[in-house]
Tab-separated table of C-alpha atoms in Angstrom:
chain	number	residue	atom	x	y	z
A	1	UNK	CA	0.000	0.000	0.000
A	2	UNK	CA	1.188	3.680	-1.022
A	3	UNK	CA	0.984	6.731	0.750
A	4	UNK	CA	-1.797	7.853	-0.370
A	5	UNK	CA	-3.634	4.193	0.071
A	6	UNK	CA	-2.710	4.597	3.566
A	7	UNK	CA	-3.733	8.186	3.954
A	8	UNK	CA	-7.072	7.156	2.421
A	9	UNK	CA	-7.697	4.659	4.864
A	10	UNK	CA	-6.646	6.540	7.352
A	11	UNK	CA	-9.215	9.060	6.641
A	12	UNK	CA	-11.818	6.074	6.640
A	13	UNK	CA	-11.220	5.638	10.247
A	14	UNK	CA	-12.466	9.787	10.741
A	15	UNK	CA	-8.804	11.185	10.311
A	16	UNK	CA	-8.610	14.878	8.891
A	17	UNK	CA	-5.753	15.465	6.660
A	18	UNK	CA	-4.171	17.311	9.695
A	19	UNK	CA	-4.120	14.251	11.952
A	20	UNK	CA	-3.467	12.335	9.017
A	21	UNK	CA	0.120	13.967	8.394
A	22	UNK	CA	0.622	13.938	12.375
A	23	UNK	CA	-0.042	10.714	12.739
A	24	UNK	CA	2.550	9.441	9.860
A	25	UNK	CA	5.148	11.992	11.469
A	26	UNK	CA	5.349	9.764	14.742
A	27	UNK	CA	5.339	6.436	12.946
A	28	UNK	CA	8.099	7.168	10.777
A	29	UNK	CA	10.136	8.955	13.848
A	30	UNK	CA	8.993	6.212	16.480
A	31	UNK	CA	9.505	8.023	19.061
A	32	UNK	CA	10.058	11.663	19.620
A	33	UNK	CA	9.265	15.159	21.417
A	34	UNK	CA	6.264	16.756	20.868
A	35	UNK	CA	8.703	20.050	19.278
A	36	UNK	CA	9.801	17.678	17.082
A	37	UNK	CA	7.486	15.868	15.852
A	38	UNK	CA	5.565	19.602	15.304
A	39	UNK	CA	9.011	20.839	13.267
A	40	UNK	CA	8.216	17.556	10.800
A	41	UNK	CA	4.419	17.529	10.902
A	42	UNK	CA	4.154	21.882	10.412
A	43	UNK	CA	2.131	22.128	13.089
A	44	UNK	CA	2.270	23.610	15.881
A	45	UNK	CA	3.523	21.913	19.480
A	46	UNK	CA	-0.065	22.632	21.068
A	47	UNK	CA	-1.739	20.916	18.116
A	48	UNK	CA	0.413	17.648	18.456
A	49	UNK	CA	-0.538	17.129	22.519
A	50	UNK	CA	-4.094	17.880	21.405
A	51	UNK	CA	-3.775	15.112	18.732
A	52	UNK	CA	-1.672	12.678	20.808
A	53	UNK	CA	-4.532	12.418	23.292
A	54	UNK	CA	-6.791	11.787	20.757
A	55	UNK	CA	-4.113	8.938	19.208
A	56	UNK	CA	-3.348	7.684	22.689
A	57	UNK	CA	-7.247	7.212	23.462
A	58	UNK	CA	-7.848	5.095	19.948
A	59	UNK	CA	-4.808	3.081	20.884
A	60	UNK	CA	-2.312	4.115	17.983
A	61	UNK	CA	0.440	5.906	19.922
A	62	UNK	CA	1.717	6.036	23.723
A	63	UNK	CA	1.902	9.717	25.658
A	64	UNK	CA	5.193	9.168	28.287
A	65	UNK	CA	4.592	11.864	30.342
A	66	UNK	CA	6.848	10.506	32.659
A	67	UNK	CA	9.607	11.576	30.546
A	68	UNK	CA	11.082	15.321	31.042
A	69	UNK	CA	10.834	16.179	28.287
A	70	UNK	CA	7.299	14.768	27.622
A	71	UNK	CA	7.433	12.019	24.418
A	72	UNK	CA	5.270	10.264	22.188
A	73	UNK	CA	5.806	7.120	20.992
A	74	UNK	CA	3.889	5.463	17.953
A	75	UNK	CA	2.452	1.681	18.938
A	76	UNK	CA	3.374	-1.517	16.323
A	77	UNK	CA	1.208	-1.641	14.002
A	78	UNK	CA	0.609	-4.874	15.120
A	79	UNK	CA	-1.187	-3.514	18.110
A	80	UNK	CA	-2.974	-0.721	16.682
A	81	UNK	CA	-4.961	-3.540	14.392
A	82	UNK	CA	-5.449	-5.175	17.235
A	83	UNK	CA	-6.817	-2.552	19.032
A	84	UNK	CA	-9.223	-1.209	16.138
A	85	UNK	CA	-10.371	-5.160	15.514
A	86	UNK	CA	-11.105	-5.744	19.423
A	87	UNK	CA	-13.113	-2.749	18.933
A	88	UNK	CA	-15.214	-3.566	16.299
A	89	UNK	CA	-15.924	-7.002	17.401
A	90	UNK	CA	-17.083	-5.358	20.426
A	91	UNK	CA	-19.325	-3.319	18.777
A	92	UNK	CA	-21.209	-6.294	16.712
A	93	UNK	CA	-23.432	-7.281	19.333
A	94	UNK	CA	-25.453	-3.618	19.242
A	95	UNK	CA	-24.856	-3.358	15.117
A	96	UNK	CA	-26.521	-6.987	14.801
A	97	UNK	CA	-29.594	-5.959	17.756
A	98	UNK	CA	-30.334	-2.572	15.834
A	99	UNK	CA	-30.015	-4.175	12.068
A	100	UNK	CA	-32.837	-4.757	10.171
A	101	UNK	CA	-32.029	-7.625	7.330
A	102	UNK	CA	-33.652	-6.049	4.297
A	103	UNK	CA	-32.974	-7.664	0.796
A	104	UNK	CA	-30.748	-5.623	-1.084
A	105	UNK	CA	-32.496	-4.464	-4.641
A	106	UNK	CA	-31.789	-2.527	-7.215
A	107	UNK	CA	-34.861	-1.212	-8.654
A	108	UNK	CA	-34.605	-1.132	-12.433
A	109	UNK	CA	-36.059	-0.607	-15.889
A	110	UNK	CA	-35.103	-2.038	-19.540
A	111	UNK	CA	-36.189	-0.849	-23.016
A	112	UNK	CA	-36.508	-4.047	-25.180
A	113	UNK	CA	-37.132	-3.852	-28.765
A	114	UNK	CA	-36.867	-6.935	-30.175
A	115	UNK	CA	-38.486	-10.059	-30.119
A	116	UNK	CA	-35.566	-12.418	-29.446
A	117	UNK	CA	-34.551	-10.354	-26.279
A	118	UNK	CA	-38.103	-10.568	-25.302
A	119	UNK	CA	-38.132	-14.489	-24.866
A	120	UNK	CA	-34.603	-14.113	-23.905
A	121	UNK	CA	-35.936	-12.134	-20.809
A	122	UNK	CA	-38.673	-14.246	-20.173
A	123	UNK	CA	-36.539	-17.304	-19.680
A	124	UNK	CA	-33.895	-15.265	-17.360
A	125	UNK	CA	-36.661	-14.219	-14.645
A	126	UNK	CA	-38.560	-17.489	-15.160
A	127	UNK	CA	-35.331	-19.195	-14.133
A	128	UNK	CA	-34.941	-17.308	-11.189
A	129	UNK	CA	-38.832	-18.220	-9.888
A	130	UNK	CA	-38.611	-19.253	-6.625
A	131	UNK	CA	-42.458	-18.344	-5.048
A	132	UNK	CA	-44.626	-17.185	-7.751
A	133	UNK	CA	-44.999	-16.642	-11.509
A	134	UNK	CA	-47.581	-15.082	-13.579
A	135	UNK	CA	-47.425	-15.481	-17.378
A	136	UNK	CA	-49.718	-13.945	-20.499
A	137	UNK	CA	-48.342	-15.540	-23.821
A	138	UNK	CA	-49.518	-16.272	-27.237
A	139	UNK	CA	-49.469	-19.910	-27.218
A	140	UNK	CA	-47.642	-20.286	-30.509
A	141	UNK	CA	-44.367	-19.195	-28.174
A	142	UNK	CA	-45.331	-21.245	-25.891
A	143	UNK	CA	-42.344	-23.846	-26.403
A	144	UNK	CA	-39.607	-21.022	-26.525
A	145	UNK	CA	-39.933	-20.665	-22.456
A	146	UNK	CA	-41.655	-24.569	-21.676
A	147	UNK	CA	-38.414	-25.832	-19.973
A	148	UNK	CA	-38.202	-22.898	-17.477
A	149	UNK	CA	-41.604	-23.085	-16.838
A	150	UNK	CA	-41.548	-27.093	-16.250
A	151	UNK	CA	-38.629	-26.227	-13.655
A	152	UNK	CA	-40.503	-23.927	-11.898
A	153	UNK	CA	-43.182	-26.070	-10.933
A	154	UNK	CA	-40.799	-28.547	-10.305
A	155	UNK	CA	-39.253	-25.938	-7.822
A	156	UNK	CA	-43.133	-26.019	-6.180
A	157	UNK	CA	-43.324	-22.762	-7.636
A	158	UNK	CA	-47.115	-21.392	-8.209
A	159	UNK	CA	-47.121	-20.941	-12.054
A	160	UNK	CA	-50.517	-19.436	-13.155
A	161	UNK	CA	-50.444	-19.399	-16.876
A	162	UNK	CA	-52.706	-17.944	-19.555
A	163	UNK	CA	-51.754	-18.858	-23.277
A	164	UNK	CA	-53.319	-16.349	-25.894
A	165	UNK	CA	-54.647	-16.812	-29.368
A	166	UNK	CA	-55.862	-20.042	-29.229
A	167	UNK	CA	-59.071	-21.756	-28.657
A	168	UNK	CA	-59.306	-23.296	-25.390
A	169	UNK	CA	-60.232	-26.638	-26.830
A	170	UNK	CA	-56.768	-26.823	-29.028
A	171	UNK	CA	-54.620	-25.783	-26.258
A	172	UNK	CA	-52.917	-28.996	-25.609
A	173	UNK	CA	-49.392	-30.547	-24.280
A	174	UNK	CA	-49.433	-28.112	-21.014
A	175	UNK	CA	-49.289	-31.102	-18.831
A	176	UNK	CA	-46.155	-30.016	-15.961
A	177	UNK	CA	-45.925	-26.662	-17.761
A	178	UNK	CA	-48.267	-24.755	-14.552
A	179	UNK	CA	-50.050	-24.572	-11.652
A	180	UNK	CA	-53.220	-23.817	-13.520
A	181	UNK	CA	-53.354	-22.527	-16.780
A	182	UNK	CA	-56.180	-21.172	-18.674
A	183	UNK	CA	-56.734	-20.233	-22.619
A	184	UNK	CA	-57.947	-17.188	-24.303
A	185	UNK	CA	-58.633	-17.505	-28.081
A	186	UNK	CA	-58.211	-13.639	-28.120
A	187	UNK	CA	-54.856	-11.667	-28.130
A	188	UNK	CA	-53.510	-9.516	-25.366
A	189	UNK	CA	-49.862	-8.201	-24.491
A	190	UNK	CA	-47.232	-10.947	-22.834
A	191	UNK	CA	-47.313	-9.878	-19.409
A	192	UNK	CA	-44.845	-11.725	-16.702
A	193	UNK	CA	-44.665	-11.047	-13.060
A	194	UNK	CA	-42.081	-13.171	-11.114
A	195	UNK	CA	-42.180	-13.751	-7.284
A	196	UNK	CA	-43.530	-10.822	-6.632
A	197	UNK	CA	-40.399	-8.189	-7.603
A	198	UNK	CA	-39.839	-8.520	-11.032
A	199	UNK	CA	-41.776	-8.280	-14.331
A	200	UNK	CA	-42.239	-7.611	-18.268
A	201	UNK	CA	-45.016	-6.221	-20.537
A	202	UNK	CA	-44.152	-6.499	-24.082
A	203	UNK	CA	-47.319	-5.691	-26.830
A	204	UNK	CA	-48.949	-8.202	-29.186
A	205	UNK	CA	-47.353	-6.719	-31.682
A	206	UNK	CA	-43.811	-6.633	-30.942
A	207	UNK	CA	-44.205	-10.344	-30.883
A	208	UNK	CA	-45.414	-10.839	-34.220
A	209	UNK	CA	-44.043	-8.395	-36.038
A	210	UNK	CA	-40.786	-8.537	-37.563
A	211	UNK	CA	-40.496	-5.007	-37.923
A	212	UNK	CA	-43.034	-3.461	-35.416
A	213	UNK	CA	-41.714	0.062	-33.321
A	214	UNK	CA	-43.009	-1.121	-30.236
A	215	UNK	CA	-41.263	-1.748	-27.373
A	216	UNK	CA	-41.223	-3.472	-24.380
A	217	UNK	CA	-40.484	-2.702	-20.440
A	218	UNK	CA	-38.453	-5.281	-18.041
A	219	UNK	CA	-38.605	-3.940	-14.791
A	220	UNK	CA	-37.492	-4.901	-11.050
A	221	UNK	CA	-40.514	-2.420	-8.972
A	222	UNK	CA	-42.037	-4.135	-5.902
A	223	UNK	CA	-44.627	-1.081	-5.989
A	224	UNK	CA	-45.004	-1.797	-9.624
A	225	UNK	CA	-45.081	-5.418	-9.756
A	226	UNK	CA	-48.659	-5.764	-7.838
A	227	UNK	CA	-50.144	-3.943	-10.136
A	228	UNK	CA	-49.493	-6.267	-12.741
A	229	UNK	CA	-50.427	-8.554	-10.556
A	230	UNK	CA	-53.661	-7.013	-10.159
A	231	UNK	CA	-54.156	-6.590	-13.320
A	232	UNK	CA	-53.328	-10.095	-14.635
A	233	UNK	CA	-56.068	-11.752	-12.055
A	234	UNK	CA	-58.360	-9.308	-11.840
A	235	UNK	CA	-58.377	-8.234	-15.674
A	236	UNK	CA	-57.212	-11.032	-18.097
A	237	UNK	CA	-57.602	-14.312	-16.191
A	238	UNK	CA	-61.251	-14.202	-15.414
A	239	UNK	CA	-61.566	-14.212	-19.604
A	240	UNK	CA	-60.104	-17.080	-20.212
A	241	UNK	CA	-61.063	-20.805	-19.661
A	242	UNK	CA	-59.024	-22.698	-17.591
A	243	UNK	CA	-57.856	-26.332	-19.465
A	244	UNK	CA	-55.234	-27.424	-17.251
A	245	UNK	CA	-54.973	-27.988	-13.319
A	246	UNK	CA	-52.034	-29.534	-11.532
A	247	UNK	CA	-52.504	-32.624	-8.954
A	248	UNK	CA	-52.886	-31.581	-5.822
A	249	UNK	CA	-49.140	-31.227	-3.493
A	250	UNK	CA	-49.525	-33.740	-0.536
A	251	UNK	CA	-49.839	-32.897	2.476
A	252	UNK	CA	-48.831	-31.779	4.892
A	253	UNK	CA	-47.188	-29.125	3.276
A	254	UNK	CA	-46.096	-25.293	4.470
A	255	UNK	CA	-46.725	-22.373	1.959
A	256	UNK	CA	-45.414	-18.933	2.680
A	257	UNK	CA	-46.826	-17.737	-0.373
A	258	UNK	CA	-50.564	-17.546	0.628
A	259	UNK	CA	-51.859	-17.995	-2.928
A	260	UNK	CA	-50.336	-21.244	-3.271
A	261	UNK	CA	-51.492	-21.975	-0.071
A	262	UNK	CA	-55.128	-21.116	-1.516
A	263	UNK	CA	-54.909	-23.162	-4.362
A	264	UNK	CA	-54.054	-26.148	-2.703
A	265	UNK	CA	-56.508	-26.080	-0.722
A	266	UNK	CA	-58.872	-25.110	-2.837
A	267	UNK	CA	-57.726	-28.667	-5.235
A	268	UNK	CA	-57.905	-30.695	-1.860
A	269	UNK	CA	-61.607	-29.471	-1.112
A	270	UNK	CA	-62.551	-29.865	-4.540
A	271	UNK	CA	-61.244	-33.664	-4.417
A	272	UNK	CA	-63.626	-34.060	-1.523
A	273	UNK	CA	-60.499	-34.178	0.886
A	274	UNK	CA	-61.028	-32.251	4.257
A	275	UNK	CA	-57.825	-30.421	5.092
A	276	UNK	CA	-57.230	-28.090	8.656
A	277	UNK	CA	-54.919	-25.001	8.319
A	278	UNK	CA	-52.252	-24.028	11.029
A	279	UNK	CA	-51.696	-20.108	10.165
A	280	UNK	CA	-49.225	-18.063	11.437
A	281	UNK	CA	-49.233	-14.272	11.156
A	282	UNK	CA	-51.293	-11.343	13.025
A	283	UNK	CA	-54.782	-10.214	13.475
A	284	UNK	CA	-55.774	-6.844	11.294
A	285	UNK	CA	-58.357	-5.396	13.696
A	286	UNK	CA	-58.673	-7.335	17.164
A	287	UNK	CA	-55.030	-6.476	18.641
A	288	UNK	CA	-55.795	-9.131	21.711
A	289	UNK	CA	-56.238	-12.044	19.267
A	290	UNK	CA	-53.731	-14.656	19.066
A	291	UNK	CA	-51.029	-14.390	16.516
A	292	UNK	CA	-51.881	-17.819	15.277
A	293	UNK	CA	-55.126	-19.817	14.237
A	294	UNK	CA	-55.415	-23.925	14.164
A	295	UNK	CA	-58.473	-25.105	12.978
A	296	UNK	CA	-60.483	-26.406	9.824
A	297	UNK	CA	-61.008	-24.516	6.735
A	298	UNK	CA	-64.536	-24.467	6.082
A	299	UNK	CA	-64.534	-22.339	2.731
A	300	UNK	CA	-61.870	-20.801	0.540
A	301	UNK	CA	-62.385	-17.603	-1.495
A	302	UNK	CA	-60.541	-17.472	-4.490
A	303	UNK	CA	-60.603	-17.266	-8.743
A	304	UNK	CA	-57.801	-19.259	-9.595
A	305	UNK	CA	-59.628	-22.377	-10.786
A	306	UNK	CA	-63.398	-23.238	-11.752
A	307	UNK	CA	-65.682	-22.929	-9.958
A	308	UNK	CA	-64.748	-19.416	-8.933
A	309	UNK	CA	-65.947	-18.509	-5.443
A	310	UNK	CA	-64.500	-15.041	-4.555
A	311	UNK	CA	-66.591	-11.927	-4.117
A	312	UNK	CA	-64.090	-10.210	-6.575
A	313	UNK	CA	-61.088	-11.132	-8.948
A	314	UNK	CA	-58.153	-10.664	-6.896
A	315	UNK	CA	-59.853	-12.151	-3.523
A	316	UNK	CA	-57.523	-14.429	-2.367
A	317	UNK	CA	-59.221	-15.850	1.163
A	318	UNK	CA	-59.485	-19.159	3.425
A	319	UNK	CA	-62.221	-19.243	6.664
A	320	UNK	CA	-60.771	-20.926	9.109
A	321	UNK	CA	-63.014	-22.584	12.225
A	322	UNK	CA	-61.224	-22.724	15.226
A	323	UNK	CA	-62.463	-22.968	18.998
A	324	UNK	CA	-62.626	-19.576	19.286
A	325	UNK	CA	-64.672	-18.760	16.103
A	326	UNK	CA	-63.997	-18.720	12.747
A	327	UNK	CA	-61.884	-16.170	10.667
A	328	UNK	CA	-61.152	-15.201	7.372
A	329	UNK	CA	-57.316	-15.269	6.350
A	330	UNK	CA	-55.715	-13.607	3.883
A	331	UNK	CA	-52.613	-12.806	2.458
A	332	UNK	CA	-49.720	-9.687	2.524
A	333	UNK	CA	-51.769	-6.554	2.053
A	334	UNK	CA	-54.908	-7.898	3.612
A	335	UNK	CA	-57.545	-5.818	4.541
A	336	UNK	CA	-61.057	-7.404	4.551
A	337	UNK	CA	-60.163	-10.583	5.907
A	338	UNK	CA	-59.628	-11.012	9.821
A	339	UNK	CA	-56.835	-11.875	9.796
A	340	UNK	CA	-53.056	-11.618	7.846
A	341	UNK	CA	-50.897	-14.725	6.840
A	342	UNK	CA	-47.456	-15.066	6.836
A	343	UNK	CA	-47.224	-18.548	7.034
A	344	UNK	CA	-49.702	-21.368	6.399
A	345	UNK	CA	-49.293	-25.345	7.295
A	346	UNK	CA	-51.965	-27.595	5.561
A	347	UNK	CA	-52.682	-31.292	6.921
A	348	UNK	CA	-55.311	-33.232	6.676
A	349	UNK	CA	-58.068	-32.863	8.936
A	350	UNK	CA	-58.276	-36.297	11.271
């Protein structure tokens, strides 16, 4: 390391260039007067037994005033490390108590304007699914992105899919490709949200025209993602018949994305299969309710498969009877249901 590297790291540790240059002045003279070491540093003699306090405090140098005339004498190197690492270990304790683990996101957008990157995106995000994927496509691309989707439901992923531009009775060979996917013989712009953070809209015709000016967005936007969310469920889905439905997961089984959570048991209940729901999370509007339910789920509210049974697109609900009454559970953002999910444990009911 230079000079300057060492200055600059000095100045890291809340140096000023002053204390900096003072600083170096003992080290290279060991050990000296404070006269002296103010003749090399150009500053004066008050200044360096201002500063050597401050040194001797932080563990870098040694004041003898024992001495006549008083010295200062720099400490190995070896020791100062020491010093500073004892230090910092000591603080870790209150760093970890007041840190609040957040992950770390770059929130970004992406002009696309070509088909090829498109599908190329598509395939990047889809491989990085690990809770939840939704996915508009014309159904004659369907096979550019099947292996990504196939590994995301073999990941347990919750793939809801809706191919475009076909009629629901020729949309064949989805088998593993989704959760549940459902066909629309009309066309609409690919639209791809994936767990929740990250997404793409790219119009109709970008994808089938060679030569088309449109463009498309790939974004990273947790504000922006629900809304395509939203959209997707509440807009597009509800328009097109469903013609494929995963088996049921067994159970037991522990979802912490509640819409899985709701489809399953949604595909158990509609198998005839009664199933009991252990949720963990917090109540919206009683504040002396328990922060966790047990009990038997007695209904489900949702429009992710036939027969739909929500009071509105994006409802997304199970009722849960317990021994101290039954509640309705929903997911992150609740706000008509009783109660908020963060976790939910399905097992058959006994």
């Amino acid at each position: 390391m230079d000079d300057a590297s060492l200055e600059d790291q000095l100045q890291r540790f809340g140096f000023s260039d002053k204390e900096v240059d003072t600083y170096l002045t003992i080290l290279e003279l060991g050990e000296a007067k404070a006269s002296t070491i103010a003749d090399e540093a150009g500053v004066s003699k008050r200044y360096v037994y201002s500063i050597a306090e401050t040194l001797s405090d932080r563990g870098f140098v040694e004041v003898n005033n024992h001495a006549v005339p008083t010295t200062i004498r720099a400490n190995s190197p070896e020791d100062v490390v020491g010093a500073l690492t004892d230090d910092l270990e000591e603080m870790r304790p209150a760093l970890d108590s007041r840190f609040s683990r957040t992950d770390s996101r770059t929130e970004r957008f992406e002009v696309v304007k070509s088909r090829v990157t498109v599908l190329k995106r598509i395939s990047e995000l889809l491989s990085r699914a690990d809770t939840e994927v939704t996915l508009a496509i014309p159904y004659r691309l369907l096979d550019e992105v099947a292996d990504e989707l196939r590994e995301a439901v073999e990941r347990d992923v919750l793939v809801l899919l809706l191919v475009t531009g076909v009629d629901p009775d020729e949309a064949v060979d989805l088998d593993g490709l989704a959760s549940v996917a459902r066909a629309w013989d009309q066309p609409m712009p690919t639209m791809l949200t994936v767990n929740q953070t990250d997404g793409l809209v790219a119009p109709g015709e970008l994808l089938s025209q060679s030569n088309s000016p449109t463009q498309a967005i790939v974004f990273a936007q947790e504000q922006l993602t629900p809304v395509i969310v939203g959209s997707f469920l509440g807009n597009y889905l509800p328009m097109a018949a469903e013609v494929y439905t995963a088996e049921p997961m067994a159970l037991p089984a522990t979802f912490r994305n509640f819409r899985q959570a709701v489809l399953q048991a949604s595909l158990h209940l509609r198998s005839g299969t009664e199933i009991r729901a252990r949720v963990t999370g917090h109540p919206l509007y009683d504040e002396d309710a328990a922060s966790e339910l047990d009990g038997v789920v007695v209904d489900v509210r949702q429009s992710l498969i036939e027969p739909t049974t929500s009071s509105f697109p994006v409802e997304n609900a199970l009722v849960v009877e317990t021994e101290a009454g039954t509640y309705s559970v929903g997911g992150e953002g609740a706000f008509v249901e009783d109660f908020q999910a963060s976790e939910v444990e399905l097992t058959p009911a006994e």
